[in-house]
Short mmCIF file of C-alpha atoms and ligand atoms in Angstrom, two decimals:
data_model
loop_
_atom_site.label_atom_id
_atom_site.label_comp_id
_atom_site.label_asym_id
_atom_site.label_seq_id
_atom_site.Cartn_x
_atom_site.Cartn_y
_atom_site.Cartn_z
CA MET B 1 -29.32 50.46 26.09
CA ILE B 2 -26.84 53.15 26.96
CA LYS B 3 -28.01 56.74 27.09
CA HIS B 4 -24.77 58.57 26.44
CA LEU B 5 -21.92 57.44 24.21
CA ALA B 6 -18.64 59.37 24.04
CA ILE B 7 -16.15 58.94 21.20
CA ILE B 8 -12.54 59.97 20.63
CA MET B 9 -12.52 60.17 16.84
CA ASP B 10 -8.88 59.29 16.23
CA GLY B 11 -7.06 58.21 13.08
CA ASN B 12 -8.22 60.61 10.37
CA GLY B 13 -4.58 61.27 9.48
CA ARG B 14 -3.62 57.59 9.32
CA TRP B 15 -6.75 56.77 7.33
CA ALA B 16 -5.84 59.45 4.78
CA GLN B 17 -2.18 58.46 4.64
CA SER B 18 -3.02 54.82 3.98
CA ARG B 19 -4.99 55.96 0.91
CA GLY B 20 -2.43 58.47 -0.34
CA LEU B 21 -4.74 61.35 0.59
CA SER B 22 -4.01 64.56 2.51
CA ARG B 23 -4.73 64.89 6.24
CA SER B 24 -7.44 67.40 5.32
CA GLU B 25 -9.22 64.77 3.28
CA GLY B 26 -9.04 62.52 6.32
CA HIS B 27 -10.71 65.18 8.46
CA ARG B 28 -13.37 65.73 5.82
CA ALA B 29 -14.16 62.01 5.76
CA GLY B 30 -14.15 62.08 9.57
CA ALA B 31 -16.69 64.91 9.69
CA GLU B 32 -18.89 63.03 7.21
CA ARG B 33 -18.75 60.01 9.48
CA ILE B 34 -20.26 61.92 12.42
CA GLY B 35 -23.65 62.18 10.68
CA LYS B 36 -23.70 58.45 9.92
CA VAL B 37 -22.84 57.53 13.50
CA VAL B 38 -25.56 59.87 14.79
CA ASP B 39 -28.09 57.98 12.62
CA ALA B 40 -26.81 54.59 13.80
CA ALA B 41 -26.77 55.67 17.47
CA MET B 42 -30.33 57.01 17.21
CA ALA B 43 -31.53 53.79 15.63
CA LEU B 44 -30.09 51.89 18.62
CA GLY B 45 -31.92 54.10 21.12
CA ILE B 46 -28.92 56.12 22.34
CA LYS B 47 -29.87 59.68 23.36
CA TYR B 48 -26.57 61.59 23.61
CA LEU B 49 -23.38 61.41 21.59
CA THR B 50 -20.32 63.43 22.58
CA VAL B 51 -17.51 63.52 20.02
CA TYR B 52 -14.02 64.90 20.58
CA ALA B 53 -13.45 67.09 17.51
CA PHE B 54 -10.77 69.52 18.71
CA SER B 55 -8.80 69.54 21.94
CA THR B 56 -7.15 72.42 23.78
CA GLU B 57 -3.86 70.79 22.66
CA ASN B 58 -4.88 70.65 18.98
CA TRP B 59 -4.17 74.40 18.64
CA LYS B 60 -0.50 73.33 18.45
CA ARG B 61 -1.07 71.58 15.09
CA PRO B 62 0.20 73.26 11.89
CA ILE B 63 -1.80 76.43 11.15
CA GLU B 64 -3.16 75.06 7.85
CA GLU B 65 -4.60 72.01 9.60
CA VAL B 66 -6.14 74.13 12.38
CA ARG B 67 -7.61 76.44 9.75
CA TYR B 68 -9.04 73.51 7.80
CA LEU B 69 -10.70 72.06 10.89
CA MET B 70 -12.08 75.48 11.90
CA ASN B 71 -13.63 75.87 8.43
CA LEU B 72 -15.03 72.37 8.56
CA ILE B 73 -17.15 73.28 11.62
CA PRO B 74 -19.47 75.80 9.90
CA GLU B 75 -19.50 73.65 6.78
CA PHE B 76 -20.64 70.66 8.84
CA CYS B 77 -23.32 72.73 10.61
CA THR B 78 -24.75 74.12 7.39
CA ALA B 79 -24.70 70.78 5.59
CA LYS B 80 -26.27 68.84 8.46
CA LEU B 81 -28.89 71.36 9.62
CA PRO B 82 -31.72 69.95 7.43
CA ASP B 83 -31.09 66.40 8.74
CA MET B 84 -30.87 67.65 12.31
CA MET B 85 -34.22 69.43 11.98
CA LYS B 86 -35.85 66.46 10.26
CA ASN B 87 -34.59 63.91 12.79
CA GLY B 88 -34.96 65.97 15.98
CA VAL B 89 -31.24 66.33 16.69
CA ARG B 90 -30.09 69.11 18.98
CA LEU B 91 -26.55 70.42 18.57
CA ARG B 92 -24.50 71.34 21.62
CA THR B 93 -20.85 72.04 22.28
CA ILE B 94 -18.51 71.76 25.23
CA GLY B 95 -15.15 73.50 25.50
CA ARG B 96 -13.61 76.95 25.34
CA THR B 97 -15.58 77.80 22.23
CA ASP B 98 -14.84 81.52 22.71
CA ASP B 99 -11.39 80.64 21.31
CA LEU B 100 -12.83 79.62 17.94
CA PRO B 101 -12.59 82.04 14.99
CA ALA B 102 -15.60 84.42 14.98
CA ALA B 103 -16.96 83.15 11.65
CA SER B 104 -16.97 79.51 12.77
CA ARG B 105 -18.42 80.45 16.14
CA LYS B 106 -21.27 82.39 14.60
CA VAL B 107 -22.51 79.51 12.44
CA LEU B 108 -22.09 77.15 15.37
CA LEU B 109 -24.12 79.38 17.71
CA ASP B 110 -26.81 79.87 15.03
CA THR B 111 -27.09 76.10 14.58
CA ILE B 112 -27.25 75.52 18.33
CA GLU B 113 -30.03 78.11 18.54
CA LYS B 114 -32.00 76.65 15.60
CA THR B 115 -31.82 73.10 16.95
CA LYS B 116 -32.30 73.88 20.64
CA ASP B 117 -35.86 72.51 20.87
CA ASN B 118 -35.10 69.24 19.06
CA ASP B 119 -35.54 66.50 21.61
CA LYS B 120 -34.87 63.13 20.03
CA PHE B 121 -31.09 63.18 20.27
CA THR B 122 -28.24 65.44 21.37
CA LEU B 123 -25.04 65.70 19.36
CA ASN B 124 -22.50 67.29 21.66
CA ILE B 125 -19.26 68.35 19.98
CA ALA B 126 -16.17 68.95 22.11
CA LEU B 127 -14.37 71.93 20.57
CA SER B 128 -11.30 73.58 22.06
CA TYR B 129 -12.07 71.12 24.84
CA GLY B 130 -9.80 69.84 27.59
CA GLY B 131 -10.87 67.84 30.61
CA ARG B 132 -8.47 69.74 32.86
CA ALA B 133 -9.58 73.06 31.39
CA GLU B 134 -13.19 72.08 32.12
CA ILE B 135 -12.35 71.37 35.76
CA VAL B 136 -10.34 74.58 36.09
CA ASP B 137 -13.19 76.56 34.48
CA ALA B 138 -15.60 74.98 36.98
CA VAL B 139 -13.37 75.94 39.92
CA ASN B 140 -13.20 79.52 38.70
CA LYS B 141 -17.00 79.70 38.35
CA ILE B 142 -17.36 78.34 41.89
CA LEU B 143 -14.94 80.96 43.23
CA ALA B 144 -16.74 83.69 41.29
CA ASP B 145 -19.98 82.54 42.93
CA GLY B 146 -18.35 83.14 46.31
CA VAL B 147 -19.00 79.57 47.50
CA LYS B 148 -17.53 79.01 50.99
CA PRO B 149 -14.82 76.37 51.52
CA GLY B 150 -16.24 73.03 52.60
CA LYS B 151 -19.61 73.65 50.94
CA ILE B 152 -19.06 71.82 47.65
CA LYS B 153 -20.09 68.18 47.25
CA GLU B 154 -19.48 66.12 44.10
CA ALA B 155 -23.00 66.74 42.78
CA ASP B 156 -22.62 70.50 43.37
CA PHE B 157 -19.28 70.53 41.56
CA ALA B 158 -20.74 68.68 38.56
CA LYS B 159 -23.28 71.50 38.12
CA TYR B 160 -20.40 73.82 37.18
CA LEU B 161 -19.14 71.61 34.34
CA TYR B 162 -19.85 72.53 30.70
CA ALA B 163 -22.97 70.34 30.23
CA PRO B 164 -24.45 69.66 33.68
CA ASP B 165 -27.76 68.47 32.22
CA ILE B 166 -26.19 65.66 30.18
CA PRO B 167 -25.75 62.36 32.06
CA ASP B 168 -22.26 60.85 32.32
CA PRO B 169 -21.35 58.53 29.41
CA GLU B 170 -21.77 54.83 30.14
CA LEU B 171 -19.31 54.01 27.35
CA MET B 172 -16.33 55.75 25.78
CA VAL B 173 -15.08 54.48 22.43
CA ARG B 174 -11.69 55.40 21.02
CA THR B 175 -10.88 54.59 17.40
CA SER B 176 -7.45 53.92 15.92
CA GLY B 177 -5.97 51.82 18.71
CA GLU B 178 -4.46 54.24 21.22
CA MET B 179 -5.15 53.33 24.87
CA ARG B 180 -5.38 56.77 26.44
CA LEU B 181 -7.90 59.39 27.52
CA SER B 182 -6.10 62.39 25.97
CA ASN B 183 -7.71 64.88 28.37
CA PHE B 184 -11.25 63.90 27.33
CA LEU B 185 -14.14 64.20 29.85
CA LEU B 186 -11.90 63.50 32.84
CA TRP B 187 -14.64 64.04 35.41
CA GLU B 188 -17.50 62.49 33.42
CA LEU B 189 -15.67 59.28 32.43
CA SER B 190 -14.85 58.29 36.03
CA TYR B 191 -17.05 55.17 35.91
CA SER B 192 -17.43 54.72 32.15
CA GLU B 193 -16.55 51.54 30.35
CA LEU B 194 -13.80 51.96 27.76
CA TYR B 195 -13.65 50.35 24.32
CA VAL B 196 -10.78 50.75 21.88
CA THR B 197 -10.91 49.60 18.27
CA GLU B 198 -8.08 49.56 15.71
CA THR B 199 -10.50 50.93 13.10
CA HIS B 200 -9.74 54.51 12.03
CA TRP B 201 -12.55 57.00 12.61
CA PRO B 202 -13.54 57.49 8.92
CA ASP B 203 -14.16 53.71 8.73
CA PHE B 204 -16.16 53.49 11.96
CA ASP B 205 -19.60 52.31 10.84
CA GLU B 206 -22.84 50.92 12.24
CA ASN B 207 -21.31 47.48 12.54
CA GLU B 208 -18.36 48.84 14.53
CA LEU B 209 -20.78 50.71 16.77
CA LYS B 210 -22.74 47.52 17.40
CA LYS B 211 -19.52 45.67 18.31
CA ALA B 212 -18.67 48.38 20.85
CA ILE B 213 -22.16 48.23 22.37
CA ASP B 214 -22.10 44.42 22.48
CA SER B 215 -18.80 44.58 24.36
CA TYR B 216 -20.31 47.07 26.80
CA MET B 217 -23.41 44.90 27.33
CA GLY B 218 -21.22 41.98 28.33
CA ARG B 219 -19.48 43.92 31.10
CA ASP B 220 -20.19 43.76 34.79
CA ARG B 221 -20.42 47.32 36.12
CA ARG B 222 -20.01 47.50 39.89
CA PHE B 223 -19.13 51.18 40.43
CA GLY B 224 -16.60 50.17 43.08
CA GLY B 225 -19.12 48.02 44.94
CA VAL B 226 -19.71 44.27 44.86
CA LYS B 227 -22.19 42.49 42.69
CA THR B 228 -25.63 42.19 44.28
CA LYS B 229 -28.25 39.62 43.23
C1 LIG Q 1 -7.84 62.77 15.20
O1 LIG Q 1 -7.23 62.24 14.07
C2 LIG Q 1 -8.86 63.66 14.80
C3 LIG Q 1 -8.91 65.01 15.10
C4 LIG Q 1 -7.89 65.67 15.90
C5 LIG Q 1 -9.98 65.83 14.59
C6 LIG Q 1 -11.33 65.21 14.61
C7 LIG Q 1 -12.19 65.95 13.70
C8 LIG Q 1 -13.15 65.42 12.92
C9 LIG Q 1 -13.52 64.00 12.93
C10 LIG Q 1 -13.91 66.26 11.96
C11 LIG Q 1 -14.18 67.67 12.36
C12 LIG Q 1 -15.39 67.83 13.14
C13 LIG Q 1 -16.42 68.67 12.87
C14 LIG Q 1 -17.40 68.96 13.92
C15 LIG Q 1 -16.65 69.29 11.58
P1 LIG Q 1 -5.72 62.58 13.80
O2 LIG Q 1 -5.65 63.69 12.84
O3 LIG Q 1 -4.99 62.80 15.09
O4 LIG Q 1 -5.28 61.24 13.14
P2 LIG Q 1 -3.84 60.57 13.24
O5 LIG Q 1 -3.61 60.27 14.70
O6 LIG Q 1 -4.02 59.33 12.42
O7 LIG Q 1 -2.87 61.54 12.65
#
């Protein structure tokens, strides 16, 4: 079984539109879906789930939509805390979370603190996250550490990323059909298998997750080498 699954949760807007609902209602349904997919992933033996909730580019969306998403974060944390404690789920984030509104950030940090010793599963939410920003932030930390040119190897560099203790995802799923990375985990996805489904995120259920995993299981991962055996 895979250890780390990454998901680009796309299609909340299209899901809402197809039902005559507002985009906000699509995001609300999308947030609700995260909890269900955590349960399904845990039941399958997955240990880490990273979801792309808000990119560095998403700040360009209309202010009302940004505000709605920012309010959804603390709401999600508060609503899901009991389940996270009961099921041993640790909350983490990656991204420039200092950019989040103070009120959202506070609840997020409180939830991270309260769940930090839970060890069954890690839900890692990418917030104000960009893959290029992550690499640039790592470079700046390396420079601040005064590391000498020529001294950094790939494994050293990876220690400066946002979540150096989390293994790279074996599989990245994108919902809603688009075939692109959209600045998600650029370093970490180097050797990941990709799976794209037409299903919009709010409809992504246990069955969809199983289909993605089955597709992954059927693949031949060679990491640039040739097949041995
Ligand atoms: C993409 O759909 C989705 C987003 C940009 C936001 C994802 C956010 C959530 C699933 C919920 C919020 C998360 C938390 C942690 C509370 P889109 O709006 O781009 O859909 P579209 O492409 O159909 O318009």
